[in-house]
Amino acid sequence: MTLTEVRVPDIGDFADVPVIELLVGPGDTVAPEDPLLTLESDKATMDVPSPAQGTVGELKVAVGDRVSQGSLLLMLDVADAPATAAEEAPAPPAAAPRPAAAAPDQGGSHVVVIGSGPGGYTAAFRAADLGLRVTLVERYDTLGGVCLNVGCIPSKALLHAARVIAETEEMAAHGITFAKPQIDLDRLLAWKQEVVGRLTGGLAALAKQRRVEVVTGVAKFTGPRAVSVAGTEIAFDSCIIAAGSSPVRLPFLPDDPRIIDSTGALSPADIPGRLLVIGGGIIGLEMATVYHALGAQVTVVEMLDQLIPGADADLVRPLHERVKRRYQAVMLGTRVTSVEAQRAGLRVSFDSGAEETFDRILVAVGRTPNGGTLDAHLAGVTVDQHGYIPVDRQQRTNVGHIHAIGDIVGGPMLAHKATHEAKTAAEVIAGVPGAGFDALTVPSVAYTDPEVAWMGLTETDAKAHGISFEKATFPWAASGRALGLGRPEGMTKLIFDPADNRLLGAGIVGVGAGDLISEAVLALEAGLTAQDMALTIHPHPTLSETLAFAAELQDGSITDLLPPRKHR
Ligand code: FAD
C-alpha cells in the first residue's frame, strides 16, 4: 500500500471553483475512475475521478472549499504501485456490449472528428472514453454545432418565454388577468445566450477532461488518411465526418438584411411588426411561435397543403386551428414567387396572385447537408448529388475507415439521431462487438404550441404502403389534467399491429407532447403490446395517462370513455 496524494487534475478553464459534494469518505474503497468529489463552475459541474484503485484516507477539503488545478483533495492508500497514465483507465468488461470505458488504444489509433455538433462531440467523447486518441476539428470557436449554438437549445429557451406569455394570456379566460408583458429583448437574448454558453463551455471542459484535442479551423480532406486544417496536415487512422448541414437559400430572394434564416431569427435586433415565415415545417413554425408571442404579426406560407408535412394530418389539425386564429394568415398550397426590397418593406408576390408587404422574412424551407464542402473526393468518399454522404448501419462511408454521422448522412435532421449515430461510429472504430445503428425509430417533435410529436409508423405511411394497422385515439378533452391546464385540444394516438397488438407507432399533439412521446418510443423498442401499456400504472392525473387510456381503448378495458364498439 502506498499513500498517494490526489490533486485536482487538468480540468480545463476552471480555477477557484467550489467543491459542491464529497462522494467518498475515509475508509471507502474506490476503483480507478470512480468519482471522488464534485466541483462546480458557472459553466458546468464535474466529478474528479480516482486515479487508481485504493482506500480513501484523510480528506483535505470540505464542501464549499474552493480549489484549482493542483489543489490537494485527499489521500489515497493505493493497493499497488500507482498506475501510469496509460494504465489508469480500466479495461472494458469482456462481454459487455457497450463498455463504459476502455484501456487506451495500444496501437495509437487516432480518430479525427470533423465538426463538433451533437454528432461530432458525442463521437469524439465516446471514442475517447473507449481509449482512442481523438482530435476534434471545429471551424467555429465554440463547440456544440448548430444544435447548441443556433438550433435546438436557443430556440427552446425562446419558446419557453413564448409559452409563459401565452399562458398568462390564456388565464384571462379563467379569471386571472396579467398586465401586457414588457419585453426587454436584450435581456431575453442575453439569457438565451447564457443558456447556450453554459452548455458550450461545459463541452469545452469535458473535451479537456477527456484529453480530446480540439483544433479550431476548417477541415478539408487531402487524401484518404489526412485532413488539412489552416494549412496544417493532420493524419488519422479513422475519421468521423460530422459536418452537419446549412439552411437552404431561395435563389430568387434579394440580398437584404431584412431577409433572415433561423440563425438570424434567434438573435434579432428588434421584433418586426409584420413577419412572413416561408416554410410551414418545424423550424418555421417554432420561430413563428416565438415571434408571435413577442408581438409580431405573423404570416406563414407553405407550398404543400399541410403544416408540418410528414406528420399525420389529424395531429397537425389542433395546431393549425390554434395558429389560424392567432396569426395574420396561414397560407397552404402557396408559393412565394418574388420578393422586391423596397424602402417601406419587402414586397412579396405569391403564386395565388396576392401581394403583400412585410417588415421581415424568415426563410425556413429546410436544410442542406454540408457534404460538398469537405473535398471528400480526395479521400475517395462518395457524396451524392444533394450533398449527403451515404453510410451503412455501422456509419461507414464507402471508404471503410471513414464514417459519417448526423445531418450529413440524411434521414431526419435531428440532434438525437446524430448522437446515436455518433456512438455507433465511435464504437465500431473502437471494435465494440455488435456495434451498429439499430434503433427502431427516431422520434420527431415540433415544439410549437401545442407541441406535435410522433414516432414509429405513421398512419399516413401505413396507408401509403398498405400496412395493416389498428389505431386507438384518446381525445384530451376526456383528460382531467388537460382540462385543468385549459388545453383540451390535444390527442394521443397509438397505432398497433392487428396480428399481435404490438405498438407500431404513436402520435401526440398537445402541451408537453415532446416529452410524452418518449414513453411510446420505449414501448416500441421493448416490443410492448396494448395490454402491456394499459397494465402499466400511470400516475393520475397526468397527461402521460393519455397513453395508457389510448392503450386501454385498443385493449377494450377503458372506463374513462365508452369502449369501442368491437369490444362491447
Ligand atoms: P451540426 O450541429 O450542424 O454540427 C456540424 C458542425 O460541423 C458545425 O459546428 C460546423 O461548424 C462544423 N463544420 C462543418 N464543416 C466543417 C469543416 N469543414 N471543418 C470543421 N468544422 C466543420 N434537432 C432536434 O433534435 N431538436 C430540436 O429541437 C431542434 N431544433 C432546431 C432548431 C433550429 C433553429 C435548427 C436550425 C435546427 C434544430 N434541430 C433540432 C436540428 C439539429 O440542430 C441538427 O439535427 C443537429 O445539430 C445536427 O447535428 P450534427 O452533429 O450532424 O451537425
Coordinates of C-alpha atoms and ligand atoms in Angstrom, one line a residue:
M1 CA 0.0 0.0 0.0
T2 CA 1.3 3.4 -0.9
L3 CA -0.2 6.6 0.4
T4 CA -0.8 8.9 -2.6
E5 CA -1.9 12.5 -2.8
V6 CA -4.9 13.1 -5.1
R7 CA -4.9 16.5 -6.6
V8 CA -7.2 18.4 -8.9
P9 CA -6.3 17.3 -12.4
D10 CA -6.2 19.5 -15.5
I11 CA -9.8 20.4 -15.7
G12 CA -9.9 23.0 -18.5
D13 CA -10.7 26.6 -17.9
F14 CA -11.7 26.0 -14.2
A15 CA -10.0 27.9 -11.4
D16 CA -11.0 28.7 -7.9
V17 CA -14.2 26.6 -8.1
P18 CA -16.1 25.2 -5.1
V19 CA -16.4 21.6 -4.0
I20 CA -20.1 21.0 -4.0
E21 CA -20.3 17.4 -3.0
L22 CA -18.0 14.8 -1.4
L23 CA -18.8 11.4 -2.9
V24 CA -16.4 9.3 -0.7
G25 CA -15.3 9.3 2.9
P26 CA -12.3 7.9 4.8
G27 CA -12.2 4.1 4.6
D28 CA -14.2 3.9 1.3
T29 CA -12.6 1.7 -1.4
V30 CA -12.5 3.1 -4.8
A31 CA -11.7 1.8 -8.3
P32 CA -9.9 3.8 -11.0
E33 CA -12.2 6.5 -12.5
D34 CA -14.7 6.2 -9.6
P35 CA -15.9 9.8 -8.8
L36 CA -14.4 11.2 -5.6
L37 CA -16.0 14.6 -5.4
T38 CA -17.9 17.1 -7.5
L39 CA -16.7 20.6 -8.5
E40 CA -18.9 23.3 -10.0
S41 CA -18.2 26.3 -12.1
D42 CA -20.6 28.7 -13.7
K43 CA -20.5 26.6 -16.8
A44 CA -20.6 23.0 -15.6
T45 CA -20.3 20.5 -12.8
M46 CA -17.6 17.9 -13.0
D47 CA -16.5 14.9 -11.0
V48 CA -12.9 14.4 -10.1
P49 CA -12.1 10.7 -10.8
S50 CA -9.9 8.5 -8.7
P51 CA -6.6 8.0 -10.4
A52 CA -6.2 4.4 -9.0
Q53 CA -7.7 1.6 -7.0
G54 CA -7.3 2.1 -3.3
T55 CA -8.8 3.1 0.0
V56 CA -9.7 6.7 0.8
G57 CA -7.6 8.2 3.6
E58 CA -7.8 11.7 5.0
L59 CA -10.0 14.2 3.2
K60 CA -8.1 17.5 2.7
V61 CA -11.2 19.5 1.5
A62 CA -14.7 20.1 2.6
V63 CA -17.9 21.1 0.8
G64 CA -17.6 24.8 0.0
D65 CA -13.8 24.9 -0.2
R66 CA -12.5 26.4 -3.4
V67 CA -9.9 24.6 -5.5
S68 CA -7.9 24.9 -8.7
Q69 CA -5.7 22.6 -10.7
G70 CA -3.2 21.0 -8.4
S71 CA -5.0 21.6 -5.2
L72 CA -4.7 18.7 -2.7
L73 CA -8.1 16.9 -2.3
L74 CA -7.5 13.7 -0.3
M75 CA -5.0 11.0 0.5
L76 CA -5.5 7.6 -1.2
D77 CA -4.0 4.3 0.0
V78 CA -3.2 2.8 -3.4
A79 CA -3.2 -1.0 -3.5
D80 CA -0.1 -1.4 -5.7
A81 CA 2.3 1.0 -7.3
P82 CA 0.4 3.9 -8.8
A83 CA -0.7 3.2 -12.3
T84 CA 0.9 5.1 -15.1
A85 CA -1.3 7.4 -17.1
A86 CA -1.7 4.9 -19.9
E87 CA -2.8 2.2 -17.4
E88 CA -5.3 4.3 -15.4
A89 CA -8.4 3.6 -17.4
P90 CA -10.0 0.2 -16.7
A91 CA -10.2 -2.4 -19.4
P92 CA -13.7 -3.0 -20.9
P93 CA -15.7 -5.8 -19.4
A94 CA -15.1 -8.8 -21.7
A95 CA -18.7 -9.5 -22.7
A96 CA -20.3 -6.1 -22.2
P97 CA -21.9 -4.9 -25.5
R98 CA -21.5 -1.2 -24.6
P99 CA -18.4 -0.7 -22.3
A100 CA -18.3 2.5 -20.3
A101 CA -14.6 2.9 -21.0
A102 CA -11.7 1.0 -22.4
A103 CA -7.9 0.9 -22.0
P104 CA -6.2 3.4 -24.2
D105 CA -5.6 2.0 -27.7
Q106 CA -2.2 0.5 -27.6
G107 CA -1.8 0.8 -31.4
G108 CA -2.2 4.6 -31.0
S109 CA -5.3 4.6 -33.2
H110 CA -6.0 8.2 -34.0
V111 CA -9.5 9.4 -34.8
V112 CA -10.2 12.8 -36.4
V113 CA -13.8 14.0 -36.0
I114 CA -14.8 16.8 -38.3
G115 CA -17.5 19.0 -36.7
S116 CA -18.5 19.5 -33.0
G117 CA -22.3 19.4 -33.2
P118 CA -24.2 16.8 -31.2
G119 CA -22.9 14.2 -33.6
G120 CA -19.3 15.3 -33.6
Y121 CA -18.8 16.0 -29.9
T122 CA -20.6 12.8 -28.9
A123 CA -18.5 10.7 -31.3
A124 CA -15.3 12.4 -30.0
F125 CA -16.2 11.9 -26.3
R126 CA -17.3 8.3 -26.8
A127 CA -14.2 7.4 -28.8
A128 CA -12.0 9.0 -26.1
D129 CA -13.8 7.1 -23.4
L130 CA -13.2 3.9 -25.4
G131 CA -9.5 4.6 -25.3
L132 CA -8.9 6.1 -28.7
R133 CA -6.8 9.2 -29.4
V134 CA -9.1 11.9 -30.7
T135 CA -8.8 15.2 -32.5
L136 CA -12.0 17.2 -32.8
V137 CA -11.9 19.8 -35.6
E138 CA -14.4 22.7 -35.5
R139 CA -14.4 25.7 -37.7
Y140 CA -16.0 27.9 -35.0
D141 CA -14.5 29.0 -31.7
T142 CA -17.3 27.4 -29.7
L143 CA -18.2 23.7 -29.7
G144 CA -21.7 22.4 -30.0
G145 CA -22.6 22.9 -33.7
V146 CA -25.9 24.1 -34.9
C147 CA -27.9 22.4 -32.1
L148 CA -26.3 24.1 -29.1
N149 CA -25.4 27.4 -30.7
V150 CA -28.1 28.3 -33.2
G151 CA -30.6 25.4 -33.1
C152 CA -32.3 23.2 -30.5
I153 CA -31.2 24.9 -27.4
P154 CA -31.6 28.7 -28.1
S155 CA -34.9 28.1 -29.9
K156 CA -36.2 26.1 -26.9
A157 CA -35.2 28.9 -24.5
L158 CA -37.1 31.4 -26.5
L159 CA -40.1 29.0 -26.9
H160 CA -40.2 28.8 -23.1
A161 CA -40.6 32.6 -23.0
A162 CA -43.3 32.3 -25.6
R163 CA -45.1 29.7 -23.6
V164 CA -45.1 31.8 -20.4
I165 CA -46.5 34.7 -22.3
A166 CA -49.2 32.6 -23.9
E167 CA -50.1 31.0 -20.5
T168 CA -50.6 34.4 -18.9
E169 CA -52.9 35.4 -21.7
E170 CA -54.9 32.1 -21.5
M171 CA -55.6 32.6 -17.8
A172 CA -57.7 35.7 -18.7
A173 CA -60.5 33.3 -19.7
H174 CA -60.3 31.7 -16.3
G175 CA -60.4 34.9 -14.2
I176 CA -56.8 35.9 -13.8
T177 CA -55.6 38.8 -15.9
F178 CA -52.0 39.9 -16.1
A179 CA -50.7 43.2 -17.5
K180 CA -49.4 43.1 -21.0
P181 CA -45.8 41.8 -20.8
Q182 CA -42.9 44.3 -21.0
I183 CA -40.3 42.7 -23.3
D184 CA -36.7 43.6 -22.7
L185 CA -35.4 41.9 -25.9
D186 CA -31.7 42.5 -25.0
R187 CA -32.2 40.8 -21.6
L188 CA -34.2 38.0 -23.2
L189 CA -31.5 37.3 -25.8
A190 CA -28.7 37.6 -23.1
W191 CA -30.5 34.9 -21.1
K192 CA -30.8 32.7 -24.2
Q193 CA -27.1 33.2 -24.8
E194 CA -26.3 32.4 -21.1
V195 CA -28.0 29.0 -21.6
V196 CA -26.0 28.4 -24.8
G197 CA -22.8 29.5 -23.1
R198 CA -23.3 27.2 -20.2
L199 CA -23.6 24.2 -22.4
T200 CA -20.9 25.0 -24.9
G201 CA -18.5 25.9 -22.1
G202 CA -19.3 22.6 -20.4
L203 CA -18.4 20.8 -23.7
A204 CA -15.0 22.5 -23.8
A205 CA -14.3 21.4 -20.3
L206 CA -15.5 17.8 -21.0
A207 CA -13.2 17.7 -24.0
K208 CA -10.3 18.8 -22.0
Q209 CA -11.0 16.3 -19.2
R210 CA -11.1 13.5 -21.8
R211 CA -7.9 14.7 -23.4
V212 CA -9.7 15.3 -26.7
E213 CA -7.6 17.7 -28.7
V214 CA -9.7 20.5 -30.1
V215 CA -8.4 22.2 -33.2
T216 CA -10.2 25.3 -34.5
G217 CA -10.4 25.7 -38.3
V218 CA -12.0 24.3 -41.4
A219 CA -11.0 20.7 -42.1
K220 CA -10.7 19.5 -45.7
F221 CA -9.5 16.1 -46.9
T222 CA -6.2 15.9 -48.6
G223 CA -6.2 12.2 -49.0
P224 CA -7.8 9.0 -47.6
R225 CA -5.7 9.3 -44.3
A226 CA -5.4 13.0 -43.7
V227 CA -7.2 16.4 -43.4
S228 CA -5.7 19.8 -43.6
V229 CA -6.8 22.5 -41.1
A230 CA -5.5 26.0 -41.6
G231 CA -2.5 24.7 -43.6
T232 CA -1.6 22.0 -41.1
E233 CA -1.9 18.4 -42.1
I234 CA -3.5 16.0 -39.6
A235 CA -3.1 12.3 -40.3
F236 CA -5.7 9.9 -39.0
D237 CA -6.3 6.2 -38.8
S238 CA -10.1 6.7 -38.7
C239 CA -12.2 9.7 -39.4
I240 CA -15.8 10.6 -38.4
I241 CA -17.4 13.2 -40.6
A242 CA -20.0 15.2 -38.6
A243 CA -20.0 18.4 -40.6
G244 CA -23.8 18.9 -40.4
S245 CA -26.0 21.0 -42.6
S246 CA -26.8 24.6 -43.5
P247 CA -30.1 26.5 -44.2
V248 CA -31.4 26.2 -47.7
R249 CA -31.4 29.6 -49.5
L250 CA -34.0 30.6 -52.1
P251 CA -32.1 31.8 -55.0
F252 CA -34.6 34.4 -56.2
L253 CA -34.6 36.3 -52.9
P254 CA -32.8 39.6 -52.9
D255 CA -29.7 40.2 -50.7
D256 CA -31.3 42.2 -48.0
P257 CA -30.6 42.2 -44.2
R258 CA -34.4 42.0 -43.6
I259 CA -34.4 38.5 -45.1
I260 CA -33.1 36.1 -42.4
D261 CA -32.7 32.4 -41.8
S262 CA -33.2 30.6 -38.4
T263 CA -29.8 31.7 -37.2
G264 CA -30.7 35.4 -37.7
A265 CA -34.1 34.8 -36.3
L266 CA -32.6 33.6 -33.0
S267 CA -30.7 36.9 -32.5
P268 CA -33.0 39.7 -33.8
A269 CA -32.1 43.3 -33.3
D270 CA -35.8 44.0 -32.8
I271 CA -39.2 42.4 -33.2
P272 CA -40.6 43.2 -36.6
G273 CA -44.2 44.4 -37.0
R274 CA -45.1 42.1 -39.9
L275 CA -43.1 38.8 -40.3
L276 CA -43.5 36.4 -43.2
V277 CA -42.3 32.9 -42.4
I278 CA -41.6 31.0 -45.6
G279 CA -41.9 27.3 -44.8
G280 CA -44.5 25.7 -42.5
G281 CA -42.2 23.0 -41.2
I282 CA -40.9 22.5 -37.7
I283 CA -38.3 25.3 -37.6
G284 CA -40.5 27.8 -39.3
L285 CA -43.4 27.2 -37.0
E286 CA -41.3 27.2 -33.9
M287 CA -39.9 30.6 -34.8
A288 CA -43.4 31.8 -35.7
T289 CA -44.5 30.8 -32.2
V290 CA -41.7 32.9 -30.6
Y291 CA -42.2 36.0 -32.8
H292 CA -46.0 35.9 -32.4
A293 CA -45.6 35.8 -28.6
L294 CA -43.1 38.7 -28.7
G295 CA -45.6 40.8 -30.6
A296 CA -45.1 40.3 -34.3
Q297 CA -48.0 39.9 -36.8
V298 CA -47.1 36.5 -38.3
T299 CA -47.9 35.1 -41.7
V300 CA -46.9 31.6 -42.6
V301 CA -46.7 30.4 -46.2
E302 CA -46.2 26.7 -47.1
M303 CA -46.2 25.3 -50.6
L304 CA -47.6 21.9 -49.5
D305 CA -51.2 21.6 -48.4
Q306 CA -50.4 20.9 -44.7
L307 CA -48.3 22.4 -42.0
I308 CA -45.5 20.1 -40.8
P309 CA -45.6 17.8 -43.9
G310 CA -44.6 14.4 -42.7
A311 CA -46.8 14.3 -39.6
D312 CA -50.3 12.8 -39.8
A313 CA -52.9 15.4 -40.7
D314 CA -55.0 14.7 -37.6
L315 CA -52.1 15.5 -35.3
V316 CA -51.4 18.8 -37.1
R317 CA -55.0 19.9 -37.1
P318 CA -55.2 21.3 -33.5
L319 CA -52.0 23.2 -34.1
H320 CA -53.4 24.6 -37.3
E321 CA -56.6 25.6 -35.7
R322 CA -54.8 27.5 -32.9
V323 CA -52.4 29.4 -35.1
K324 CA -55.0 30.2 -37.7
R325 CA -56.8 32.2 -35.0
R326 CA -53.7 33.9 -33.8
Y327 CA -51.6 34.6 -36.9
Q328 CA -52.3 37.1 -39.6
A329 CA -52.6 34.3 -42.1
V330 CA -51.6 30.7 -42.7
M331 CA -51.4 30.1 -46.5
L332 CA -51.2 26.5 -47.6
G333 CA -50.5 25.2 -51.1
T334 CA -49.0 28.6 -51.9
R335 CA -45.5 29.6 -53.1
V336 CA -43.6 32.9 -52.9
T337 CA -42.8 33.8 -56.5
S338 CA -40.8 37.0 -55.9
V339 CA -39.7 39.5 -53.3
E340 CA -38.8 43.1 -54.0
A341 CA -36.8 45.0 -51.5
Q342 CA -38.5 48.4 -51.0
R343 CA -37.7 51.1 -48.5
A344 CA -41.1 50.6 -46.9
G345 CA -40.7 46.9 -46.6
L346 CA -40.3 43.6 -48.6
R347 CA -43.0 43.4 -51.3
V348 CA -43.9 39.7 -51.7
S349 CA -45.8 38.1 -54.6
F350 CA -47.4 34.8 -54.1
D351 CA -48.4 32.3 -56.9
S352 CA -52.0 32.9 -55.8
G353 CA -51.7 36.3 -57.3
A354 CA -51.8 38.0 -53.9
E355 CA -49.1 40.6 -53.0
E356 CA -48.2 41.9 -49.5
T357 CA -45.6 43.9 -47.8
F358 CA -43.6 42.6 -44.8
D359 CA -41.0 44.1 -42.5
R360 CA -39.0 40.9 -42.3
I361 CA -38.9 37.5 -43.9
L362 CA -37.7 34.3 -42.2
V363 CA -36.7 31.7 -44.7
A364 CA -37.2 28.2 -43.2
V365 CA -37.5 25.9 -46.2
G366 CA -35.2 23.2 -45.0
R367 CA -31.6 22.4 -44.5
T368 CA -29.0 21.1 -46.9
P369 CA -26.1 18.8 -45.9
N370 CA -22.5 20.1 -46.0
G371 CA -21.1 17.1 -47.8
G372 CA -19.9 19.2 -50.8
T373 CA -17.6 21.4 -48.7
L374 CA -15.0 18.9 -47.5
D375 CA -13.1 17.9 -50.6
A376 CA -14.3 14.4 -49.7
H377 CA -13.4 13.2 -53.2
L378 CA -9.7 13.4 -52.3
A379 CA -10.4 10.8 -49.7
G380 CA -12.4 8.7 -52.1
V381 CA -15.6 9.3 -50.1
T382 CA -18.8 9.3 -52.1
V383 CA -21.0 12.4 -51.7
D384 CA -24.3 12.2 -53.6
Q385 CA -25.7 14.9 -55.8
H386 CA -27.6 16.5 -52.9
G387 CA -24.5 16.7 -50.6
Y388 CA -25.3 13.7 -48.5
I389 CA -22.7 11.1 -47.6
P390 CA -24.2 7.6 -47.9
V391 CA -23.4 5.2 -45.0
D392 CA -24.2 1.7 -43.8
R393 CA -25.6 0.7 -40.4
Q394 CA -22.1 1.0 -38.9
Q395 CA -22.0 4.6 -40.2
R396 CA -19.2 3.6 -42.6
T397 CA -18.9 5.5 -45.8
N398 CA -17.8 3.7 -49.0
V399 CA -14.2 4.2 -47.5
G400 CA -14.1 1.7 -44.7
H401 CA -12.1 3.7 -42.1
I402 CA -14.1 6.9 -42.7
H403 CA -17.5 7.2 -41.0
A404 CA -20.2 9.8 -41.3
I405 CA -23.0 10.8 -38.9
G406 CA -25.7 13.3 -38.3
D407 CA -27.4 15.7 -40.7
I408 CA -24.8 15.0 -43.4
V409 CA -25.9 11.3 -43.8
G410 CA -29.6 12.0 -44.4
G411 CA -32.6 10.7 -42.5
P412 CA -34.4 13.1 -40.1
M413 CA -32.1 16.0 -39.4
L414 CA -32.4 15.8 -35.6
A415 CA -29.8 16.0 -32.8
H416 CA -30.8 12.8 -31.1
K417 CA -30.4 10.9 -34.3
A418 CA -26.9 12.4 -34.7
T419 CA -25.9 11.4 -31.1
H420 CA -27.0 7.8 -31.6
E421 CA -25.1 7.5 -34.9
A422 CA -22.1 9.1 -33.2
K423 CA -21.9 6.4 -30.5
T424 CA -22.3 3.8 -33.2
A425 CA -19.4 5.2 -35.2
A426 CA -17.1 5.5 -32.2
E427 CA -17.9 2.0 -31.0
V428 CA -17.4 0.5 -34.4
I429 CA -14.0 2.2 -34.7
A430 CA -13.1 1.0 -31.2
G431 CA -14.1 -2.5 -32.1
V432 CA -17.0 -2.9 -29.7
P433 CA -18.7 -6.2 -30.6
G434 CA -22.0 -5.9 -32.3
A435 CA -21.9 -2.1 -32.7
G436 CA -24.4 -0.8 -35.3
F437 CA -27.2 1.6 -35.5
D438 CA -30.3 -0.5 -34.7
A439 CA -32.8 2.0 -33.2
L440 CA -36.3 1.1 -34.4
T441 CA -37.3 4.7 -34.6
V442 CA -36.2 8.3 -34.4
P443 CA -38.9 10.4 -32.7
S444 CA -39.8 13.8 -34.2
V445 CA -41.1 16.7 -32.2
A446 CA -42.3 20.2 -33.2
Y447 CA -42.0 22.3 -30.1
T448 CA -44.9 24.5 -31.3
D449 CA -47.9 25.4 -29.2
P450 CA -49.4 22.9 -29.0
E451 CA -46.5 20.5 -29.5
V452 CA -46.7 17.8 -32.1
A453 CA -44.7 14.6 -31.7
W454 CA -44.7 11.3 -33.4
M455 CA -42.6 8.1 -33.7
G456 CA -42.6 4.8 -35.5
L457 CA -45.2 4.0 -38.1
T458 CA -47.4 7.0 -39.0
E459 CA -50.9 6.5 -40.2
T460 CA -50.1 8.2 -43.4
D461 CA -47.2 5.8 -44.2
A462 CA -49.2 2.8 -43.1
K463 CA -51.9 3.7 -45.6
A464 CA -49.4 4.6 -48.4
H465 CA -47.6 1.3 -48.1
G466 CA -50.7 -0.9 -47.4
I467 CA -49.6 -1.9 -43.9
S468 CA -52.5 -3.2 -41.9
F469 CA -52.9 -1.4 -38.6
E470 CA -55.4 -0.6 -35.9
K471 CA -55.4 2.8 -34.2
A472 CA -56.7 4.0 -30.8
T473 CA -57.1 7.7 -30.3
F474 CA -57.7 9.2 -26.9
P475 CA -59.0 12.8 -27.0
W476 CA -57.6 15.0 -24.4
A477 CA -61.0 16.5 -23.8
A478 CA -61.5 13.4 -21.7
S479 CA -58.3 14.0 -19.7
G480 CA -58.8 15.7 -16.3
R481 CA -55.3 17.0 -16.4
A482 CA -55.6 18.5 -19.9
L483 CA -58.9 20.2 -18.8
G484 CA -57.2 21.6 -15.7
L485 CA -54.4 23.0 -17.9
G486 CA -57.0 24.7 -20.1
R487 CA -55.7 22.8 -23.1
P488 CA -58.1 20.0 -24.0
E489 CA -57.5 20.2 -27.8
G490 CA -54.8 17.6 -27.7
M491 CA -54.9 13.9 -28.6
T492 CA -52.9 10.8 -28.2
K493 CA -53.0 8.2 -31.0
L494 CA -51.4 4.8 -30.8
I495 CA -51.0 2.5 -33.8
F496 CA -51.0 -1.2 -33.3
D497 CA -50.2 -4.4 -35.3
P498 CA -53.6 -6.1 -35.5
A499 CA -51.9 -9.5 -35.5
D500 CA -50.5 -9.3 -32.0
N501 CA -51.5 -5.9 -30.7
R502 CA -47.8 -4.7 -30.6
L503 CA -47.2 -1.0 -30.7
L504 CA -46.1 0.2 -34.2
G505 CA -46.3 3.9 -33.9
A506 CA -47.6 6.9 -32.0
G507 CA -48.6 10.5 -32.4
I508 CA -49.4 13.1 -29.8
V509 CA -50.5 16.7 -30.1
G510 CA -50.8 18.8 -27.1
V511 CA -48.8 20.7 -24.5
G512 CA -45.8 18.6 -23.5
A513 CA -46.2 16.1 -26.4
G514 CA -42.5 16.2 -27.0
D515 CA -41.8 14.8 -23.5
L516 CA -44.7 12.3 -23.6
I517 CA -43.6 10.7 -26.8
S518 CA -40.6 9.1 -25.1
E519 CA -42.9 6.5 -23.4
A520 CA -44.1 5.4 -26.8
V521 CA -40.5 5.1 -28.1
L522 CA -39.6 3.0 -25.2
A523 CA -42.7 0.8 -25.7
L524 CA -41.8 0.3 -29.3
E525 CA -38.2 -0.5 -28.6
A526 CA -39.3 -3.0 -25.9
G527 CA -41.9 -4.6 -28.2
L528 CA -44.8 -3.8 -25.8
T529 CA -48.4 -4.6 -26.6
A530 CA -51.6 -2.6 -25.9
Q531 CA -52.1 -4.8 -22.9
D532 CA -48.6 -4.1 -21.6
M533 CA -49.2 -0.3 -21.8
A534 CA -52.7 -0.5 -20.4
L535 CA -51.5 -2.6 -17.4
T536 CA -48.7 -0.1 -16.6
I537 CA -50.0 2.1 -13.8
H538 CA -49.7 5.7 -14.8
P539 CA -49.9 8.4 -12.2
H540 CA -53.1 10.3 -12.0
P541 CA -53.9 13.0 -13.1
T542 CA -51.2 13.3 -15.7
L543 CA -51.0 13.8 -19.4
S544 CA -49.0 10.6 -19.5
E545 CA -52.2 8.8 -18.6
T546 CA -53.4 9.5 -22.1
L547 CA -51.0 6.9 -23.4
A548 CA -52.5 4.3 -21.1
F549 CA -56.0 5.4 -21.9
A550 CA -55.3 5.0 -25.7
A551 CA -53.8 1.6 -25.0
E552 CA -57.0 0.7 -22.9
L553 CA -59.1 1.8 -25.9
Q554 CA -57.2 -0.7 -28.0
D555 CA -57.4 -3.3 -25.3
G556 CA -61.1 -2.8 -24.7
S557 CA -60.6 -2.1 -21.0
I558 CA -61.1 1.7 -21.0
T559 CA -63.5 3.0 -18.4
D560 CA -62.9 6.8 -18.8
L561 CA -64.6 6.6 -22.2
L562 CA -67.0 4.1 -23.7
P563 CA -65.0 1.1 -25.0
P564 CA -65.0 1.0 -28.8
R565 CA -67.9 -1.0 -30.4
K566 CA -65.7 -4.0 -31.2
H567 CA -65.2 -4.6 -27.5
R568 CA -68.8 -4.1 -26.4
Ligands
FAD1 P1 -24.2 20.3 -36.7 O1 -24.9 20.5 -35.4 O2 -24.7 21.0 -37.9 O3 -22.7 20.5 -36.5 C1 -21.8 20.4 -37.5 C2 -20.6 21.2 -37.1 O4 -19.6 21.0 -38.1 C3 -20.8 22.7 -37.0 O5 -20.3 23.2 -35.8 C4 -19.9 23.2 -38.2 O6 -19.3 24.5 -37.9 C5 -18.8 22.1 -38.2 N1 -18.2 22.0 -39.6 C6 -18.8 21.9 -40.8 N2 -17.9 21.8 -41.7 C7 -16.7 21.8 -41.1 C8 -15.3 21.7 -41.6 N3 -15.1 21.5 -42.8 N4 -14.3 21.8 -40.7 C9 -14.6 22.0 -39.3 N5 -15.9 22.1 -38.9 C10 -16.9 22.0 -39.7 N6 -32.9 19.0 -33.6 C11 -33.5 18.3 -32.6 O7 -33.3 17.1 -32.4 N7 -34.3 19.0 -31.7 C12 -34.6 20.3 -31.9 O8 -35.4 20.9 -31.1 C13 -34.0 21.0 -32.9 N8 -34.2 22.3 -33.1 C14 -33.6 23.0 -34.1 C15 -33.8 24.4 -34.2 C16 -33.2 25.1 -35.3 C17 -33.5 26.5 -35.4 C18 -32.3 24.4 -36.1 C19 -31.6 25.2 -37.2 C20 -32.1 23.0 -36.0 C21 -32.7 22.3 -35.0 N9 -32.5 21.0 -34.8 C22 -33.1 20.3 -33.8 C23 -31.7 20.2 -35.7 C24 -30.3 20.0 -35.1 O9 -29.7 21.2 -34.8 C25 -29.4 19.2 -36.0 O10 -30.0 18.0 -36.4 C26 -28.1 18.8 -35.3 O11 -27.4 20.0 -34.9 C27 -27.2 18.0 -36.3 O12 -26.1 17.7 -35.7 P2 -24.7 17.4 -36.5 O13 -23.7 17.0 -35.5 O14 -25.0 16.5 -37.6 O15 -24.3 18.7 -37.2

